[in-house]
Amino acid sequence: MAQVPGPRRDRMKVDEKIEHPVRMLFRVMKYVLKKYKWLYLLALVCIAAAAVAALMGTLFQKTLVDEYIVPNIGAADPDFAPLLAVLSKLAMIFLAGVIVSYVQQRVLAVISQGSLKTIRDDVFTRMEKLPIKYFDTHSHGSIMSVYTNDVDTLRQLISSSVPEILQTAVTVTITLVSMIAMSGYLTLVSVGMVLVSFFVTARVGASSGKYYAKQQQQLASVNGYIEEMIQGQKVVKVFNHESRAIETFEEKNEELRQSANRANGIANILMPINGNLGHLSYVLVAVVGAILAISGRADLTLGTIVSFLGLNKSFSRPIRQLSAQVNSIVLALAGAKRIFAIIDETPENDEGKVTLVRVSAQDDGSLVEQSERTGRWAWKRVDQAGREELIPMLGDVRFNDVDFEYRENHPILHDIDIYAYPGQKIAFVGSTGAGKTTITNLINRFYDIKDGEILYDGINVKDIKKNDLRHSLGVVLQETNLFTGTVMENIRYGRLDATDEECIEAAKLANADSFIRRLPDGYNTMLKNDGANLSQGQRQLLSISRAAVADPPVLILDEATSSVDTRTEVLVQRGMDSIMKGRTTFVIAHRLSTVRDSDCIMVLEGGRIIERGSHEELLEKRGRYYSLYSNNFSEE
Amino acid sequence: MIKKLWSNVKQYKKSAVMTPVFAMLEVFMETLIPFVAAYLIDEGINGGNGSGDMSSIIKYGCLMVLMAFLSLTFAILAGKLAAKASTGFAANLRSSMYSKIQTYSFANIDKFSTGGLITRLTTDVTNIQQAFQMSTRMAVRAPITLISSLVMCFVINTRISFVFLGAIAVLGIIMVFVVKKVSGIFAEVFKKYDELNTDVQENITAIRVVKSFVREDFENEKFKNASGLLYKVAMRAEKIMALVSPGMMLVIYSLIIAVSWLAAHFIAGGSMTTGELTSLFSYISTVMMSLMMLLGVFAMIIMSLASARRIVEVLDEEPAVKQPDDPVFEVANGDIVFENVGFSYRKGGGDRTLCNIDLHIRSGETVGVIGGTGSGKTSLVNLISRLYDVDEGVVRVGGVDVRKYDIAALRDNVSVVLQKNLLFSGTVLDNLRWGNEHATRQECEAACKAAAADEFIKKLPDGYDTMIEQGGTNVSGGQRQRLCIARALLKKPKILILDDSTSAVDTGTDARIRSAMKDAIPGTTKIIIAQRIGSVKDADRIIVMEDGKINGFDTHENLLKNNAIYREIYDTQMSMGGDFDESPAGKGV
């Protein structure tokens, strides 16, 4: 793994401040509307229609009494026919309301779940395009939490908060118009109280927001501790460290409890405060209305006041309910910010044009592009005139005066010159941190060099399409990463169209076949948790099989057999040598046995190549390599 | 399950119980306010012979304001208590789970993945906390409103109330149906969700593999399939949930129409007044509101059920390695005996990892273990400190079955340097003191010297006070290994096990560590697992492992003569040379 200097960014660094909340909200909505414009419109129409149906129900109650019941009071022969008629009409309206509401629910479900899927897919797709540097400089926990926490907070925003805001807007507008029509003065009182509500919500919301930020911070701290300790749980056991681990945990846990308590406590009182402000508004309207009515200053009847009181309620209630959503909206926007941060991250750039194609040689020696596997490759370059040129892929890799740094002014590699002729086996040795892995990271362009050039069959690697460049290089890393799936699927990862037989063949080459056959279900054994029940050596054999099935023109082995016993290693090497015959191989190892038979061994020290040559030549030089070797030798 | 969770409310039980009480009082005030409002209208605005009565208005107005304040007070109390109870409950849950996990043996840890345990401790607890807070605040409130409205209905008109009752029954049936249908689907949603997250996690950690093999498109496709499955299952739940609100509306609307029809007849017959009808309508809307609330709580509880189940799973897990009833605390010496031992990671499936192991390692002996990848070396030594328990046979340390020891006492005396070893965030000294809390600086330095770590630690920016990052990522593999050895030495164990602990250390340093240890802890039984012959050849005896069995157990010389496998390993290594990484002369990092 590349050693990237500098502090890792803190896991879930709490930066809850959102610069432009409204703009963020619009961006989320734009995301939703992009795909579901018409469905969302349909949902809105449904919301409005359902509100109208509900309103008709309320209005009906008034006419019911006045027009259909009162005339019948005391009547000897009450006539219920008109009532029946109006009730059936109402039933129809209600039924329509029910249907509309069902449609609304279904449509909103499709929109919210669909948008979540789109966002997840987009974040993932973007993530896959990010350069290695991003993963080296961001803690994996914080990237994970975008998927586990942040996307979820958006669901509520899309499926409930936003529709509720719109529903509130519809209801409030309708009631406001009716209120103004009834009495301007009373409307002023009503609106005034709602403004007070807004003010209080903003104030309380701000302070609870502060506490929520604190809570998130503590939560991150507890999560971080849990993550570290659970990962090291086996070490904890071995050292009887359980009680001390619990002690520290309890401290952090208590801190989290306190700040969570404060944050939730404040958030919980927001709704009752607004609710009681509603009551206050009720009283005020009644009193003011009464005064106005008594003094005769306005044309107010009892009926109007009673109706107005009802309207006042339906005016302030939705606004109140909306205030309960403030916190979840804030949380969602904070999540949205982190989601868009990934989406906005600059993807890996790729200005390369040269592609890798399979070819076969004609009788006259010229190359012809093929679609099947031929065992031969060529670089295809199209010049400005559109002429295609096929350059045979040989595996000639050169570094010319390459300098590299991860961070500005912290050079890692200086003046690296390497010539790997086609078919050669080039080894890198040197102490940890000397820059061995970094060199391989540059060949496949996980990182870009600062100065100098890397030529691949005479082509600057920058001009090669990244995907094609990487297709041409098989890489086996010391840190094995296996995926959830069967052993077979893991091997096939190297080449997706490989048959079972080819996978087994590769496993045999890597000497993994015998242990795989001893697994409970052989090649169909499910691997979970990065192959948890396999030994490190077995995992390495599997990742070698994976690279072997890929059949790459050039192979990079970065400490690929470090945990494999030497006897097995010899067999693996023999297998790999047979498929890499005539192809270039780069090897990094600290075992002499792994590098000894290389064509050229580079000894790296402090980011420079200090010696190079074959095993014998280096021994003759009696330099650094010799001292390393003789040091080992005297040991044995 | 509920009982198990409830027992974790502990010291917050009072708050948890008082929350609904205050919520009830708040509801009480809230229902009274419209009552008083009616008086305000009837006596105030409508009173004074229709011209209004200012004093009544002010009287009832003040009363209402007072009641609003009372209601607010109760609400604040309820809110605060709910926060206290729910966050306290969550803290207790985390604490219980974390303590429980500490009792887990290796087998338990293997069973739950690390990621799984972390999610349970974090996301799942948060879900429960929210559901708990909602339930204490709303679950009592809503039914009470429901019942009080129902009672008021009966007071107004018994016959119409039966219609009311019927409607509520229908609503209840709908809810039970939905809960039953949906909770199963939600469990599936969570499963799919877990799978999706595993996928993401693997992609993040294996990003170099993904990019090397140019599998971005493949991974995108895989992810889209997984997220598509999640979408499908979630939609199945949503489809049912979408029925709830319209279903409720249907019932309520039917109720309104039925009540209107019946009331018209009753009023015409004189058995009911128009005022009462208005009240009835308002109660219908109250019922509707409280049902909505109840539904919200239900939805939350359903969603948190899956979380609850996952939490209880952690709490209910039986530690595979149990403390004996009458434990032995003294470990007499470092004598180790294996008697016909058999062991398998997967109980009842697959091949046995170890079988028919018979072994006697004498106290103070240095024993090397060598063998092919997957031959069972690590499994063998893991049985000594009871990191796993044997399936058959007996392992004895100091003449006593390891299962009879106090676990802590056994592990204090059997120090293991694991193959996959970790350092924790903290200073170098902090990490060393894992071995012995009370170790002085001198003792720490002595241990580091024995582990050949002293030299490089002194070169670190702050020496022994240098901060180590999580997992020990800011020191090299070889340095990490040496720190881990020093940490294990500080325990002053009777048995020290090094499980391939010097694989990243160059041979020279490796040799120095071995000879330093010989001097530092001469009486300690030492078991050294290694790949290199050089690391084990001067041990008193060497165990050769092959396919979970002991192939040979003798001195280097005898093995060379009599053991084919050992000789083969020796030959390959001698002919190929040793290995080198950081030499003592090297700059290190």
mmCIF file of C-alpha atoms in Angstrom, chain B residues 232-512:
data_model
loop_
_atom_site.group_PDB
_atom_site.id
_atom_site.type_symbol
_atom_site.label_atom_id
_atom_site.label_comp_id
_atom_site.label_asym_id
_atom_site.label_seq_id
_atom_site.Cartn_x
_atom_site.Cartn_y
_atom_site.Cartn_z
ATOM 1 C CA LYS B 232 -37.778 -3.830 -5.264
ATOM 2 C CA VAL B 233 -38.080 -5.103 -1.714
ATOM 3 C CA ALA B 234 -38.523 -1.606 -0.323
ATOM 4 C CA MET B 235 -41.259 -0.966 -2.872
ATOM 5 C CA ARG B 236 -43.070 -4.090 -1.732
ATOM 6 C CA ALA B 237 -43.190 -2.641 1.749
ATOM 7 C CA GLU B 238 -44.133 0.796 0.454
ATOM 8 C CA LYS B 239 -46.981 -0.621 -1.606
ATOM 9 C CA ILE B 240 -48.599 -1.954 1.520
ATOM 10 C CA MET B 241 -47.813 1.148 3.498
ATOM 11 C CA ALA B 242 -49.420 3.240 0.772
ATOM 12 C CA LEU B 243 -52.726 1.523 1.526
ATOM 13 C CA VAL B 244 -52.765 2.699 5.104
ATOM 14 C CA SER B 245 -53.495 6.383 4.819
ATOM 15 C CA PRO B 246 -56.195 6.087 2.123
ATOM 16 C CA GLY B 247 -57.663 3.156 4.036
ATOM 17 C CA MET B 248 -57.947 5.299 7.092
ATOM 18 C CA MET B 249 -59.499 8.106 5.108
ATOM 19 C CA LEU B 250 -62.006 5.690 3.645
ATOM 20 C CA VAL B 251 -63.121 4.578 7.084
ATOM 21 C CA ILE B 252 -63.268 8.103 8.482
ATOM 22 C CA TYR B 253 -65.203 9.434 5.488
ATOM 23 C CA SER B 254 -67.641 6.558 5.699
ATOM 24 C CA LEU B 255 -68.040 7.410 9.330
ATOM 25 C CA ILE B 256 -68.817 11.024 8.536
ATOM 26 C CA ILE B 257 -71.476 10.026 6.048
ATOM 27 C CA ALA B 258 -72.994 7.421 8.353
ATOM 28 C CA VAL B 259 -73.028 9.830 11.262
ATOM 29 C CA SER B 260 -74.589 12.540 9.110
ATOM 30 C CA TRP B 261 -77.343 10.221 7.970
ATOM 31 C CA LEU B 262 -78.102 8.836 11.386
ATOM 32 C CA ALA B 263 -77.802 12.179 13.133
ATOM 33 C CA ALA B 264 -80.237 13.747 10.677
ATOM 34 C CA HIS B 265 -82.806 11.175 11.717
ATOM 35 C CA PHE B 266 -82.076 11.536 15.405
ATOM 36 C CA ILE B 267 -82.192 15.279 15.286
ATOM 37 C CA ALA B 268 -85.395 15.191 13.314
ATOM 38 C CA GLY B 269 -86.727 12.796 15.945
ATOM 39 C CA GLY B 270 -85.584 15.165 18.659
ATOM 40 C CA SER B 271 -83.195 12.786 20.405
ATOM 41 C CA MET B 272 -80.124 14.859 19.530
ATOM 42 C CA THR B 273 -79.156 18.517 19.065
ATOM 43 C CA THR B 274 -77.243 20.184 16.292
ATOM 44 C CA GLY B 275 -74.588 21.266 18.805
ATOM 45 C CA GLU B 276 -73.949 17.665 19.681
ATOM 46 C CA LEU B 277 -73.539 16.823 16.047
ATOM 47 C CA THR B 278 -70.870 19.524 15.710
ATOM 48 C CA SER B 279 -69.061 18.023 18.697
ATOM 49 C CA LEU B 280 -69.261 14.587 17.122
ATOM 50 C CA PHE B 281 -67.633 15.854 13.970
ATOM 51 C CA SER B 282 -64.849 17.440 15.938
ATOM 52 C CA TYR B 283 -64.261 14.181 17.765
ATOM 53 C CA ILE B 284 -64.069 12.360 14.471
ATOM 54 C CA SER B 285 -61.301 14.684 13.388
ATOM 55 C CA THR B 286 -59.546 14.198 16.732
ATOM 56 C CA VAL B 287 -59.697 10.437 16.271
ATOM 57 C CA MET B 288 -58.296 10.824 12.783
ATOM 58 C CA MET B 289 -55.393 12.897 14.054
ATOM 59 C CA SER B 290 -54.476 10.549 16.866
ATOM 60 C CA LEU B 291 -54.672 7.555 14.555
ATOM 61 C CA MET B 292 -52.293 9.268 12.174
ATOM 62 C CA MET B 293 -49.909 9.782 15.044
ATOM 63 C CA LEU B 294 -50.280 6.205 16.170
ATOM 64 C CA LEU B 295 -49.551 5.077 12.669
ATOM 65 C CA GLY B 296 -46.354 7.091 12.619
ATOM 66 C CA VAL B 297 -45.270 5.438 15.845
ATOM 67 C CA PHE B 298 -46.181 2.040 14.451
ATOM 68 C CA ALA B 299 -44.155 2.585 11.319
ATOM 69 C CA MET B 300 -41.201 3.606 13.425
ATOM 70 C CA ILE B 301 -41.544 0.589 15.697
ATOM 71 C CA ILE B 302 -41.811 -1.778 12.737
ATOM 72 C CA MET B 303 -38.638 -0.351 11.264
ATOM 73 C CA SER B 304 -36.833 -0.539 14.568
ATOM 74 C CA LEU B 305 -37.920 -4.141 15.159
ATOM 75 C CA ALA B 306 -35.242 -5.375 12.820
ATOM 76 C CA SER B 307 -32.692 -3.292 14.683
ATOM 77 C CA ALA B 308 -33.985 -4.587 17.995
ATOM 78 C CA ARG B 309 -33.576 -8.138 16.778
ATOM 79 C CA ARG B 310 -30.018 -7.494 15.713
ATOM 80 C CA ILE B 311 -29.170 -5.919 19.056
ATOM 81 C CA VAL B 312 -30.699 -8.776 21.014
ATOM 82 C CA GLU B 313 -28.688 -11.193 18.870
ATOM 83 C CA VAL B 314 -25.518 -9.594 20.190
ATOM 84 C CA LEU B 315 -26.799 -9.624 23.754
ATOM 85 C CA ASP B 316 -27.985 -13.222 23.555
ATOM 86 C CA GLU B 317 -24.851 -14.631 21.974
ATOM 87 C CA GLU B 318 -23.273 -17.205 24.257
ATOM 88 C CA PRO B 319 -19.517 -16.780 24.568
ATOM 89 C CA ALA B 320 -18.018 -19.914 23.047
ATOM 90 C CA VAL B 321 -15.242 -19.953 25.603
ATOM 91 C CA LYS B 322 -16.709 -19.940 29.084
ATOM 92 C CA GLN B 323 -15.205 -19.164 32.435
ATOM 93 C CA PRO B 324 -15.195 -22.382 34.526
ATOM 94 C CA ASP B 325 -17.225 -22.585 37.733
ATOM 95 C CA ASP B 326 -14.333 -23.105 40.074
ATOM 96 C CA PRO B 327 -11.395 -21.568 38.228
ATOM 97 C CA VAL B 328 -7.719 -22.179 38.904
ATOM 98 C CA PHE B 329 -5.796 -18.903 39.159
ATOM 99 C CA GLU B 330 -2.223 -20.181 39.428
ATOM 100 C CA VAL B 331 -0.405 -21.410 36.370
ATOM 101 C CA ALA B 332 2.306 -23.653 37.793
ATOM 102 C CA ASN B 333 4.740 -23.580 34.877
ATOM 103 C CA GLY B 334 5.012 -23.402 31.115
ATOM 104 C CA ASP B 335 4.548 -27.084 30.503
ATOM 105 C CA ILE B 336 2.160 -27.776 27.569
ATOM 106 C CA VAL B 337 0.453 -31.051 26.741
ATOM 107 C CA PHE B 338 -1.853 -31.816 23.807
ATOM 108 C CA GLU B 339 -3.745 -35.077 24.180
ATOM 109 C CA ASN B 340 -5.475 -36.470 21.135
ATOM 110 C CA VAL B 341 -6.698 -32.993 20.176
ATOM 111 C CA GLY B 342 -9.084 -32.410 17.317
ATOM 112 C CA PHE B 343 -10.378 -29.016 16.189
ATOM 113 C CA SER B 344 -12.481 -27.491 13.444
ATOM 114 C CA TYR B 345 -13.619 -23.894 12.813
ATOM 115 C CA ARG B 346 -16.834 -24.959 11.184
ATOM 116 C CA LYS B 347 -18.567 -27.215 13.627
ATOM 117 C CA GLY B 348 -19.809 -30.273 11.802
ATOM 118 C CA GLY B 349 -18.734 -29.170 8.334
ATOM 119 C CA GLY B 350 -15.680 -29.372 6.190
ATOM 120 C CA ASP B 351 -12.401 -30.984 7.052
ATOM 121 C CA ARG B 352 -11.027 -30.814 10.533
ATOM 122 C CA THR B 353 -8.333 -28.202 10.846
ATOM 123 C CA LEU B 354 -6.437 -30.242 13.410
ATOM 124 C CA CYS B 355 -6.720 -33.920 14.240
ATOM 125 C CA ASN B 356 -5.062 -36.412 16.546
ATOM 126 C CA ILE B 357 -2.566 -33.991 17.957
ATOM 127 C CA ASP B 358 -0.409 -35.429 20.733
ATOM 128 C CA LEU B 359 2.330 -33.217 21.999
ATOM 129 C CA HIS B 360 4.387 -32.473 25.074
ATOM 130 C CA ILE B 361 6.337 -29.247 25.325
ATOM 131 C CA ARG B 362 8.409 -28.982 28.465
ATOM 132 C CA SER B 363 8.441 -25.859 30.572
ATOM 133 C CA GLY B 364 11.178 -23.476 29.487
ATOM 134 C CA GLU B 365 11.668 -25.175 26.127
ATOM 135 C CA THR B 366 11.921 -23.193 22.915
ATOM 136 C CA VAL B 367 9.882 -24.831 20.189
ATOM 137 C CA GLY B 368 9.699 -23.865 16.560
ATOM 138 C CA VAL B 369 6.678 -24.578 14.391
ATOM 139 C CA ILE B 370 7.043 -24.815 10.651
ATOM 140 C CA GLY B 371 4.745 -26.043 7.931
ATOM 141 C CA GLY B 372 2.973 -25.126 4.726
ATOM 142 C CA THR B 373 0.322 -22.494 4.207
ATOM 143 C CA GLY B 374 -2.878 -23.638 5.886
ATOM 144 C CA SER B 375 -1.278 -26.588 7.638
ATOM 145 C CA GLY B 376 -2.783 -25.577 11.008
ATOM 146 C CA LYS B 377 0.148 -23.867 12.757
ATOM 147 C CA THR B 378 -1.876 -20.918 14.002
ATOM 148 C CA SER B 379 -4.833 -23.091 14.962
ATOM 149 C CA LEU B 380 -2.528 -25.250 17.044
ATOM 150 C CA VAL B 381 -1.147 -22.433 19.170
ATOM 151 C CA ASN B 382 -4.505 -20.671 19.473
ATOM 152 C CA LEU B 383 -5.734 -23.606 21.543
ATOM 153 C CA ILE B 384 -3.093 -23.063 24.224
ATOM 154 C CA SER B 385 -4.470 -19.765 25.506
ATOM 155 C CA ARG B 386 -8.058 -20.873 24.799
ATOM 156 C CA LEU B 387 -8.605 -18.425 21.988
ATOM 157 C CA TYR B 388 -10.624 -21.337 20.681
ATOM 158 C CA ASP B 389 -11.729 -24.462 22.519
ATOM 159 C CA VAL B 390 -10.829 -27.950 21.354
ATOM 160 C CA ASP B 391 -13.540 -30.160 19.877
ATOM 161 C CA GLU B 392 -11.993 -33.308 21.259
ATOM 162 C CA GLY B 393 -9.103 -34.184 23.495
ATOM 163 C CA VAL B 394 -7.436 -32.007 26.104
ATOM 164 C CA VAL B 395 -4.888 -29.210 26.149
ATOM 165 C CA ARG B 396 -3.018 -28.891 29.463
ATOM 166 C CA VAL B 397 -0.876 -26.009 30.609
ATOM 167 C CA GLY B 398 1.133 -26.505 33.805
ATOM 168 C CA GLY B 399 -0.547 -29.872 34.215
ATOM 169 C CA VAL B 400 -4.084 -28.429 34.292
ATOM 170 C CA ASP B 401 -6.742 -28.541 31.553
ATOM 171 C CA VAL B 402 -6.851 -25.024 30.062
ATOM 172 C CA ARG B 403 -10.620 -25.080 30.428
ATOM 173 C CA LYS B 404 -10.213 -25.186 34.224
ATOM 174 C CA TYR B 405 -8.248 -21.922 34.450
ATOM 175 C CA ASP B 406 -9.550 -18.475 35.070
ATOM 176 C CA ILE B 407 -9.424 -17.122 31.498
ATOM 177 C CA ALA B 408 -7.661 -13.887 32.422
ATOM 178 C CA ALA B 409 -5.074 -15.740 34.522
ATOM 179 C CA LEU B 410 -4.409 -18.161 31.675
ATOM 180 C CA ARG B 411 -3.997 -15.413 29.099
ATOM 181 C CA ASP B 412 -1.772 -13.391 31.402
ATOM 182 C CA ASN B 413 0.534 -16.359 31.529
ATOM 183 C CA VAL B 414 0.248 -17.343 27.900
ATOM 184 C CA SER B 415 1.193 -14.343 25.803
ATOM 185 C CA VAL B 416 0.379 -14.529 22.110
ATOM 186 C CA VAL B 417 1.692 -12.240 19.408
ATOM 187 C CA LEU B 418 -0.974 -12.663 16.765
ATOM 188 C CA GLN B 419 -0.254 -13.011 13.092
ATOM 189 C CA LYS B 420 -2.652 -10.194 12.259
ATOM 190 C CA ASN B 421 -1.540 -7.817 14.938
ATOM 191 C CA LEU B 422 -2.647 -4.301 15.594
ATOM 192 C CA LEU B 423 -1.535 -1.242 17.447
ATOM 193 C CA PHE B 424 -4.013 1.278 18.774
ATOM 194 C CA SER B 425 -4.107 5.044 18.577
ATOM 195 C CA GLY B 426 -2.083 6.400 21.459
ATOM 196 C CA THR B 427 1.611 6.838 22.239
ATOM 197 C CA VAL B 428 4.188 4.092 21.867
ATOM 198 C CA LEU B 429 4.237 3.796 25.656
ATOM 199 C CA ASP B 430 0.445 3.535 25.827
ATOM 200 C CA ASN B 431 0.615 0.673 23.392
ATOM 201 C CA LEU B 432 3.394 -1.076 25.258
ATOM 202 C CA ARG B 433 1.482 -0.804 28.513
ATOM 203 C CA TRP B 434 -1.248 -2.969 27.090
ATOM 204 C CA GLY B 435 1.062 -5.741 28.206
ATOM 205 C CA ASN B 436 1.355 -4.410 31.714
ATOM 206 C CA GLU B 437 -0.560 -1.388 32.877
ATOM 207 C CA HIS B 438 1.920 -0.574 35.600
ATOM 208 C CA ALA B 439 5.110 -1.117 33.647
ATOM 209 C CA THR B 440 7.654 1.621 34.301
ATOM 210 C CA ARG B 441 9.389 3.375 31.473
ATOM 211 C CA GLN B 442 12.538 1.395 32.203
ATOM 212 C CA GLU B 443 10.654 -1.885 31.961
ATOM 213 C CA CYS B 444 9.112 -0.769 28.669
ATOM 214 C CA GLU B 445 12.506 0.161 27.290
ATOM 215 C CA ALA B 446 13.976 -3.143 28.417
ATOM 216 C CA ALA B 447 11.215 -5.038 26.646
ATOM 217 C CA CYS B 448 11.778 -2.969 23.519
ATOM 218 C CA LYS B 449 15.464 -3.745 23.623
ATOM 219 C CA ALA B 450 14.686 -7.446 23.810
ATOM 220 C CA ALA B 451 12.383 -7.019 20.809
ATOM 221 C CA ALA B 452 14.976 -4.948 18.935
ATOM 222 C CA ALA B 453 12.534 -2.077 18.834
ATOM 223 C CA ASP B 454 14.386 0.324 21.108
ATOM 224 C CA GLU B 455 16.642 1.566 18.355
ATOM 225 C CA PHE B 456 13.959 2.696 15.928
ATOM 226 C CA ILE B 457 11.640 4.031 18.648
ATOM 227 C CA LYS B 458 14.375 6.389 19.767
ATOM 228 C CA LYS B 459 14.604 7.651 16.208
ATOM 229 C CA LEU B 460 10.891 8.472 16.087
ATOM 230 C CA PRO B 461 10.045 12.185 16.342
ATOM 231 C CA ASP B 462 8.960 11.981 19.976
ATOM 232 C CA GLY B 463 10.640 8.732 20.931
ATOM 233 C CA TYR B 464 8.511 6.661 23.255
ATOM 234 C CA ASP B 465 5.878 9.405 23.317
ATOM 235 C CA THR B 466 5.308 9.364 19.558
ATOM 236 C CA MET B 467 1.644 9.054 18.672
ATOM 237 C CA ILE B 468 0.731 5.842 16.889
ATOM 238 C CA GLU B 469 -2.156 6.173 14.461
ATOM 239 C CA GLN B 470 -5.142 3.875 14.387
ATOM 240 C CA GLY B 471 -4.005 0.388 13.438
ATOM 241 C CA GLY B 472 -0.383 1.522 13.632
ATOM 242 C CA THR B 473 -0.316 2.769 10.052
ATOM 243 C CA ASN B 474 2.484 5.262 10.668
ATOM 244 C CA VAL B 475 5.099 2.630 11.450
ATOM 245 C CA SER B 476 6.332 0.023 9.003
ATOM 246 C CA GLY B 477 5.224 -3.602 9.113
ATOM 247 C CA GLY B 478 8.501 -4.733 10.648
ATOM 248 C CA GLN B 479 8.424 -1.998 13.256
ATOM 249 C CA ARG B 480 4.847 -2.842 14.119
ATOM 250 C CA GLN B 481 5.784 -6.462 14.638
ATOM 251 C CA ARG B 482 8.624 -5.562 16.961
ATOM 252 C CA LEU B 483 6.369 -3.293 19.026
ATOM 253 C CA CYS B 484 3.846 -6.096 19.278
ATOM 254 C CA ILE B 485 6.534 -8.465 20.521
ATOM 255 C CA ALA B 486 7.707 -5.940 23.114
ATOM 256 C CA ARG B 487 4.129 -5.472 24.232
ATOM 257 C CA ALA B 488 3.745 -9.226 24.709
ATOM 258 C CA LEU B 489 7.070 -9.475 26.573
ATOM 259 C CA LEU B 490 5.904 -6.940 29.141
ATOM 260 C CA LYS B 491 3.377 -9.427 30.379
ATOM 261 C CA LYS B 492 6.217 -11.579 31.715
ATOM 262 C CA PRO B 493 4.369 -14.691 30.594
ATOM 263 C CA LYS B 494 5.200 -18.288 31.392
ATOM 264 C CA ILE B 495 4.538 -19.143 27.767
ATOM 265 C CA LEU B 496 5.252 -16.815 24.851
ATOM 266 C CA ILE B 497 3.855 -17.581 21.425
ATOM 267 C CA LEU B 498 5.107 -15.750 18.364
ATOM 268 C CA ASP B 499 2.812 -16.453 15.430
ATOM 269 C CA ASP B 500 4.876 -15.547 12.381
ATOM 270 C CA SER B 501 5.655 -12.345 14.242
ATOM 271 C CA THR B 502 8.917 -11.535 12.543
ATOM 272 C CA SER B 503 7.894 -12.115 8.937
ATOM 273 C CA ALA B 504 8.464 -8.459 8.064
ATOM 274 C CA VAL B 505 11.676 -8.211 10.069
ATOM 275 C CA ASP B 506 14.980 -8.861 8.348
ATOM 276 C CA THR B 507 16.860 -11.975 9.333
ATOM 277 C CA GLY B 508 19.587 -10.140 11.206
ATOM 278 C CA THR B 509 17.153 -8.358 13.465
ATOM 279 C CA ASP B 510 15.168 -11.552 13.784
ATOM 280 C CA ALA B 511 18.253 -13.304 15.114
ATOM 281 C CA ARG B 512 18.963 -10.494 17.525
#
